[in-house]
Tab-separated table of C-alpha atoms in Angstrom:
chain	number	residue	atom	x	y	z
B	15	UNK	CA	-15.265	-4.783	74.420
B	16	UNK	CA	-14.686	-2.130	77.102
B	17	UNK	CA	-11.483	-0.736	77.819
B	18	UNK	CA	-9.714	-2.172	81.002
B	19	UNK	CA	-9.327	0.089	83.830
B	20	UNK	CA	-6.157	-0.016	85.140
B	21	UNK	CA	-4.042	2.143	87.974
B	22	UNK	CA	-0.632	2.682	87.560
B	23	UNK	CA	1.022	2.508	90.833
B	24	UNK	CA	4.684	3.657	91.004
B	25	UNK	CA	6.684	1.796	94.292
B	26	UNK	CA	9.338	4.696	95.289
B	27	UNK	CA	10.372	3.922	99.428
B	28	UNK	CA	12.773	6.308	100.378
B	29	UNK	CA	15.799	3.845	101.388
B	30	UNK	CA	18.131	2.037	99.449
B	31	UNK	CA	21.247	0.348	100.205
B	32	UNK	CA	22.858	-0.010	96.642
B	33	UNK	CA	21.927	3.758	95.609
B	34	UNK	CA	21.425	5.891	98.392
B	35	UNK	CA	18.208	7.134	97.978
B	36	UNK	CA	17.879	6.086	94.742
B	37	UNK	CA	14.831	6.654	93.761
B	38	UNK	CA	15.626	10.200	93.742
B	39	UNK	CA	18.831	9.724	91.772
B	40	UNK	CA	19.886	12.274	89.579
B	41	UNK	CA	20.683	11.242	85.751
B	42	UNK	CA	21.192	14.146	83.599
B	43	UNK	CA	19.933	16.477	85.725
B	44	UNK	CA	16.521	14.708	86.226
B	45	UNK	CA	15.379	12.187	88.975
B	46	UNK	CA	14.981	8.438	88.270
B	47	UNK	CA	11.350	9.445	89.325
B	48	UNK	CA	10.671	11.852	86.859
B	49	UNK	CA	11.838	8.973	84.278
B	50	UNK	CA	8.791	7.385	85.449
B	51	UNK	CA	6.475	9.614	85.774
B	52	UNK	CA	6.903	10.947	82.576
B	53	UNK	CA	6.291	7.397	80.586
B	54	UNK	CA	3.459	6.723	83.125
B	55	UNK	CA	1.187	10.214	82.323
B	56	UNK	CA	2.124	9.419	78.254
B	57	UNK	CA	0.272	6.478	78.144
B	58	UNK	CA	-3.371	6.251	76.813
B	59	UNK	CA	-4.311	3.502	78.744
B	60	UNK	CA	-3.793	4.424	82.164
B	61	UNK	CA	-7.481	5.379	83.829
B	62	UNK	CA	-4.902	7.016	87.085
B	63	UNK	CA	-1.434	7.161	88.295
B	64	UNK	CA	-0.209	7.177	91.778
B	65	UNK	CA	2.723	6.794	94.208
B	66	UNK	CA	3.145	4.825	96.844
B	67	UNK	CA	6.135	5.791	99.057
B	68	UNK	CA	6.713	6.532	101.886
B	69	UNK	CA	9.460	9.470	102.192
B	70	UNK	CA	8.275	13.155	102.717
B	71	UNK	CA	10.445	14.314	99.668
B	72	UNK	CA	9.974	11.542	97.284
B	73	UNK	CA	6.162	12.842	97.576
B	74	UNK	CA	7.477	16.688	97.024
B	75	UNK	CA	8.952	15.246	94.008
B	76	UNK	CA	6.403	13.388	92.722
B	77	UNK	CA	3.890	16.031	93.191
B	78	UNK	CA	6.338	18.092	90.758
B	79	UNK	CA	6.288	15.446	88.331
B	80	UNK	CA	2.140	15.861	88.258
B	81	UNK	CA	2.190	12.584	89.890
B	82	UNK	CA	-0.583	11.759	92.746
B	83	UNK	CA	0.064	10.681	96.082
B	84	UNK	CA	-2.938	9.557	98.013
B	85	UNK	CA	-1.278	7.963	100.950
B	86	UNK	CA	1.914	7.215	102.677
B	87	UNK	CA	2.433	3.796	102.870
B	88	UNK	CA	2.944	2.519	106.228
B	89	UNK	CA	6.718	2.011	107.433
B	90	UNK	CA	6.467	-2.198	107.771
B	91	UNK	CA	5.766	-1.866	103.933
B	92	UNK	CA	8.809	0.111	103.538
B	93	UNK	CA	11.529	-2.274	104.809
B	94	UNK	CA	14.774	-3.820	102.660
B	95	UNK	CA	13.153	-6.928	102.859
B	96	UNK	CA	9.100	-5.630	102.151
B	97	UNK	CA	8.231	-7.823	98.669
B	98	UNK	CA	6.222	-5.827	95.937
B	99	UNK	CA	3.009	-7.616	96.196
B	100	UNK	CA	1.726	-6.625	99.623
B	101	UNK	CA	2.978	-3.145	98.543
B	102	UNK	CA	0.394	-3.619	95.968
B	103	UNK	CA	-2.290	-4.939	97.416
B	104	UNK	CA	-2.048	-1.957	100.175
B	105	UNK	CA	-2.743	0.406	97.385
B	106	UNK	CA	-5.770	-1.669	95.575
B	107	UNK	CA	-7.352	-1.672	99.084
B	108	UNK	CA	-7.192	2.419	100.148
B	109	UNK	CA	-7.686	3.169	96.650
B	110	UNK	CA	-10.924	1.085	96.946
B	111	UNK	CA	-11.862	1.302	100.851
B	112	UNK	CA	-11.017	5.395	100.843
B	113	UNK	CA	-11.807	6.751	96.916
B	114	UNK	CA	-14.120	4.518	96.501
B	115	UNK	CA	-12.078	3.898	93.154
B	116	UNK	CA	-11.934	0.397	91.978
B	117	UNK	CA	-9.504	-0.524	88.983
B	118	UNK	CA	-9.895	-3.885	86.576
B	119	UNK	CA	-5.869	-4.051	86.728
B	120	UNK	CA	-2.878	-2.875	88.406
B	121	UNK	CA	0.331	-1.776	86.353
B	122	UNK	CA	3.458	-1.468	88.438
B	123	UNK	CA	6.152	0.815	87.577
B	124	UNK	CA	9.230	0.817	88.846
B	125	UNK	CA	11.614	3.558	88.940
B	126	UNK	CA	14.717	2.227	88.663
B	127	UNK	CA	13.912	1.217	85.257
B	128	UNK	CA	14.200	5.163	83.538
B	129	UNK	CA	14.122	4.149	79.413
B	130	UNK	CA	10.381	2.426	79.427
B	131	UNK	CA	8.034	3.908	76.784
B	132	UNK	CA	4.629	4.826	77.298
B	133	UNK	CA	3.649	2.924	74.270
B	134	UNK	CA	5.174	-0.292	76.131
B	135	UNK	CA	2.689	0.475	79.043
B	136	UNK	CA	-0.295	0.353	76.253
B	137	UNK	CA	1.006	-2.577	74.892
B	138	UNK	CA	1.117	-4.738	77.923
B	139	UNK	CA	-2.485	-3.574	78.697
B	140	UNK	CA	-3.732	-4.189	75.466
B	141	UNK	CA	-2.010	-7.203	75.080
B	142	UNK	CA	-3.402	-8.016	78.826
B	143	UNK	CA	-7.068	-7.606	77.255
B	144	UNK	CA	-6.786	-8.974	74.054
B	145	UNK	CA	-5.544	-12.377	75.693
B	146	UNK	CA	-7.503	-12.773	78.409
B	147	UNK	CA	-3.925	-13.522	80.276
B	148	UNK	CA	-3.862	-13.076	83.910
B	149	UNK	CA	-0.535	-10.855	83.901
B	150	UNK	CA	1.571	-9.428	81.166
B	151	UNK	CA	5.557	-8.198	81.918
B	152	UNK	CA	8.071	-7.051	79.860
B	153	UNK	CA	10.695	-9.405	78.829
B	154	UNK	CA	14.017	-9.441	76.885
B	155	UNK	CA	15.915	-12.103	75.279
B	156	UNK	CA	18.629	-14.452	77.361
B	157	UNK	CA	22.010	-14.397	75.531
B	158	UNK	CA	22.471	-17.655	73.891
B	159	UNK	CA	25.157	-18.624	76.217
B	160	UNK	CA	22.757	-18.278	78.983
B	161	UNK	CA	20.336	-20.203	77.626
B	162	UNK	CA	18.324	-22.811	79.685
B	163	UNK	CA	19.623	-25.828	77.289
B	164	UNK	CA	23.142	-24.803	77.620
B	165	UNK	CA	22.942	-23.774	81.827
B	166	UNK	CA	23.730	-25.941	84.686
B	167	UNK	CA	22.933	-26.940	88.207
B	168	UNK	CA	25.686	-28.343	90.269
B	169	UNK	CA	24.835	-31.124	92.820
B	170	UNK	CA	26.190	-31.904	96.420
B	171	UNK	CA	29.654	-33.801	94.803
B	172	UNK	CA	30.116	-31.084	92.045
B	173	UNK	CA	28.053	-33.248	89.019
B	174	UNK	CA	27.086	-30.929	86.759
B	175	UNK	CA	22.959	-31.264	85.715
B	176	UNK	CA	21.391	-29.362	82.596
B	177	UNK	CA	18.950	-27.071	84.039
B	178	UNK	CA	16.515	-28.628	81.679
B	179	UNK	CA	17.013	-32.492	82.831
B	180	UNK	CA	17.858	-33.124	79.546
B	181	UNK	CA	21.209	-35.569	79.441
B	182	UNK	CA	23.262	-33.671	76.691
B	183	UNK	CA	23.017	-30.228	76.009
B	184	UNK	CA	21.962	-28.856	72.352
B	185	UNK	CA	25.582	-28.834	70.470
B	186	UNK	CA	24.214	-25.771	67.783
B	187	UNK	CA	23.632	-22.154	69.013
B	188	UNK	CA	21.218	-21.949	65.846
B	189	UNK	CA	19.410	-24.554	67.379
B	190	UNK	CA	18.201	-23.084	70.464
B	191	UNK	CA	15.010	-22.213	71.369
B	192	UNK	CA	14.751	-18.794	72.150
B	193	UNK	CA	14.986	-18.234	76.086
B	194	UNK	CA	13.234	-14.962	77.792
B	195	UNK	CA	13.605	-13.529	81.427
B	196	UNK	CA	11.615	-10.463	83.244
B	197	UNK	CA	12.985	-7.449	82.262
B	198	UNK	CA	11.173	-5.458	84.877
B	199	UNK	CA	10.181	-2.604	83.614
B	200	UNK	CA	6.537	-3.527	83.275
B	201	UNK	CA	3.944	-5.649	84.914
B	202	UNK	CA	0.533	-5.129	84.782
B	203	UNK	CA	-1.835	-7.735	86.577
B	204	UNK	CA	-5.834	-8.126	87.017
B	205	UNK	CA	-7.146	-6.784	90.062
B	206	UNK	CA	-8.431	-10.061	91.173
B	207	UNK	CA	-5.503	-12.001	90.501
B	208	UNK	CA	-3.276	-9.233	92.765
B	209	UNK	CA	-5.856	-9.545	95.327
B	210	UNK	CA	-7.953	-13.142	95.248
B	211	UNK	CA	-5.089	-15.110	94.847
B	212	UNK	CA	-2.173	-13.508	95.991
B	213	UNK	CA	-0.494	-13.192	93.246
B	214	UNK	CA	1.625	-10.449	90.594
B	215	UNK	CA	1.993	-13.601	88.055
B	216	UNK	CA	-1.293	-15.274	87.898
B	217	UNK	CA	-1.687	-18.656	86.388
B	218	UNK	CA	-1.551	-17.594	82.566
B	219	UNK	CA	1.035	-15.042	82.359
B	220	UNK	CA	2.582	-13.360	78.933
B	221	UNK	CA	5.208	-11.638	77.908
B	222	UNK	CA	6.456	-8.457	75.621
B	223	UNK	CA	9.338	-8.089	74.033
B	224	UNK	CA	11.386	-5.160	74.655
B	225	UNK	CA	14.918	-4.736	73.305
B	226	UNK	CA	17.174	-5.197	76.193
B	227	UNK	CA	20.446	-3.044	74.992
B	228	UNK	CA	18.082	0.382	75.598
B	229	UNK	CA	17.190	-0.850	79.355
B	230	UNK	CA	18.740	-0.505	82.365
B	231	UNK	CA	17.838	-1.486	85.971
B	232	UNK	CA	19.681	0.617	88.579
B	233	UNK	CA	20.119	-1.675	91.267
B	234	UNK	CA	24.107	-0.196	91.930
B	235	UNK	CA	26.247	2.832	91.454
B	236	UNK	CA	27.227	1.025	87.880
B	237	UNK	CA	23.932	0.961	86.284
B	238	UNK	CA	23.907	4.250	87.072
B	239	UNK	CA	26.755	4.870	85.366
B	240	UNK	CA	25.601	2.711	82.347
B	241	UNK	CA	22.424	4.552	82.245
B	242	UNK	CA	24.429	8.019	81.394
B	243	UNK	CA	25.743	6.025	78.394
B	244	UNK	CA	22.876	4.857	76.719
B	245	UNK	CA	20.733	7.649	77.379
B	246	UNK	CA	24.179	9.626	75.777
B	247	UNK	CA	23.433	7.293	72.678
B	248	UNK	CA	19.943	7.857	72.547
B	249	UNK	CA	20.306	10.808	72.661
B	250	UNK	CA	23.186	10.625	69.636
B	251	UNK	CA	20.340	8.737	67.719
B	252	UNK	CA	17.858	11.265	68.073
């Protein structure tokens, strides 16, 4: 079987409400960028890495970091609202339309998520070839108490509904199914899937487990803060 060709693409717009420019963050003494860059150029099974941005001095940066930058991305991609997928999809296309350079998959890397591995960027590729899956993402466990069985919906008159539909909810912890959500650090999709039919998630999508208490997402000032402490106890561990 022939090794997938995939393109990492890291999404790094220069504004941010929660962070001011936060991409660019500092967390000891490095940039959330460099975070990424760094797990992005140590993984085998990346065929290229670029970033999409569009800020003047997140490109400086990631030029420092031995990352490429092909482009700017144009400004209506670079809005609070702008969803990832179009951001995407822009970069398949000039990759293709201007290099010439077409990729079997797409793997997008986030930079507010500083603590992935390389080796979970190889993982969710190989794991994206082995299957045959249309997607693969990175996901962590839900806390028990946050399980699916044990959530609830609240209607118009304040009735209380099992997200499930089911009429009771499962009285044992140890018998819960194990619940998973996105943990974001991680996506890679086929190129036909991003493209063809819209989508990041495709129709068969799997998962890898990651262990959640050595990820952070900065989204705030907090998880900033929370980032200094577990890359202090990684650190501690090393």
């Amino acid at each position: 079987m022939t090794d997938l060709r995939v393109v990492g693409i890291i999404t790094a717009r220069g504004g941010s409400k929660g962070v001011p420019r936060k991409n660019l963050a500092q967390l000891s003494g490095r940039s959330l960028l460099s975070y990424t860059a760094q797990s992005a150029l140590s993984a085998g099974r990346l065929s290229r890495v670029i970033v999409s941005t569009d800020d003047q001095e997140i490109a400086d940066e990631a030029g420092r970091c031995g990352l490429d930058v092909p482009f700017r991305r144009p400004s209506e991609l670079a809005m609070d609202n702008t969803p990832t997928l179009p951001v995407l999809q822009h970069a398949v296309r000039w990759l293709e339309e201007h290099d010439d350079d077409a990729y079997d998959a797409v793997c997008l890397l986030q930079p507010t998520h500083p603590f992935r591995r390389g080796e979970d960027i190889d993982r969710c590729i190989e794991l994206l070839q082995d299957s045959g899956a249309d997607a693969v993402v990175t996901i962590a466990r839900v806390p028990d108490e946050y399980n699916p069985h044990w959530t609830y919906f609240m209607d118009s008159g304040g009735r209380l509904n099992l997200s499930t539909g089911e009429t009771a909810p499962i009285p044992r912890r140890q018998d819960l199914p194990p619940a998973y959500h996105r943990e974001g650090s991680v996506y890679v999709t086929r190129r036909d899937v991003l493209i063809n039919d819209n989508s990041l998630y495709g129709q068969r999508l799997m998962g890898l487990l990651v262990d959640a208490d050595e990820r952070v997402n900065i989204d705030s000032p907090a998880d900033l803060e929370q980032a200094k402490v577990v890359l202090s106890q990684m650190g501690s561990q090393a």
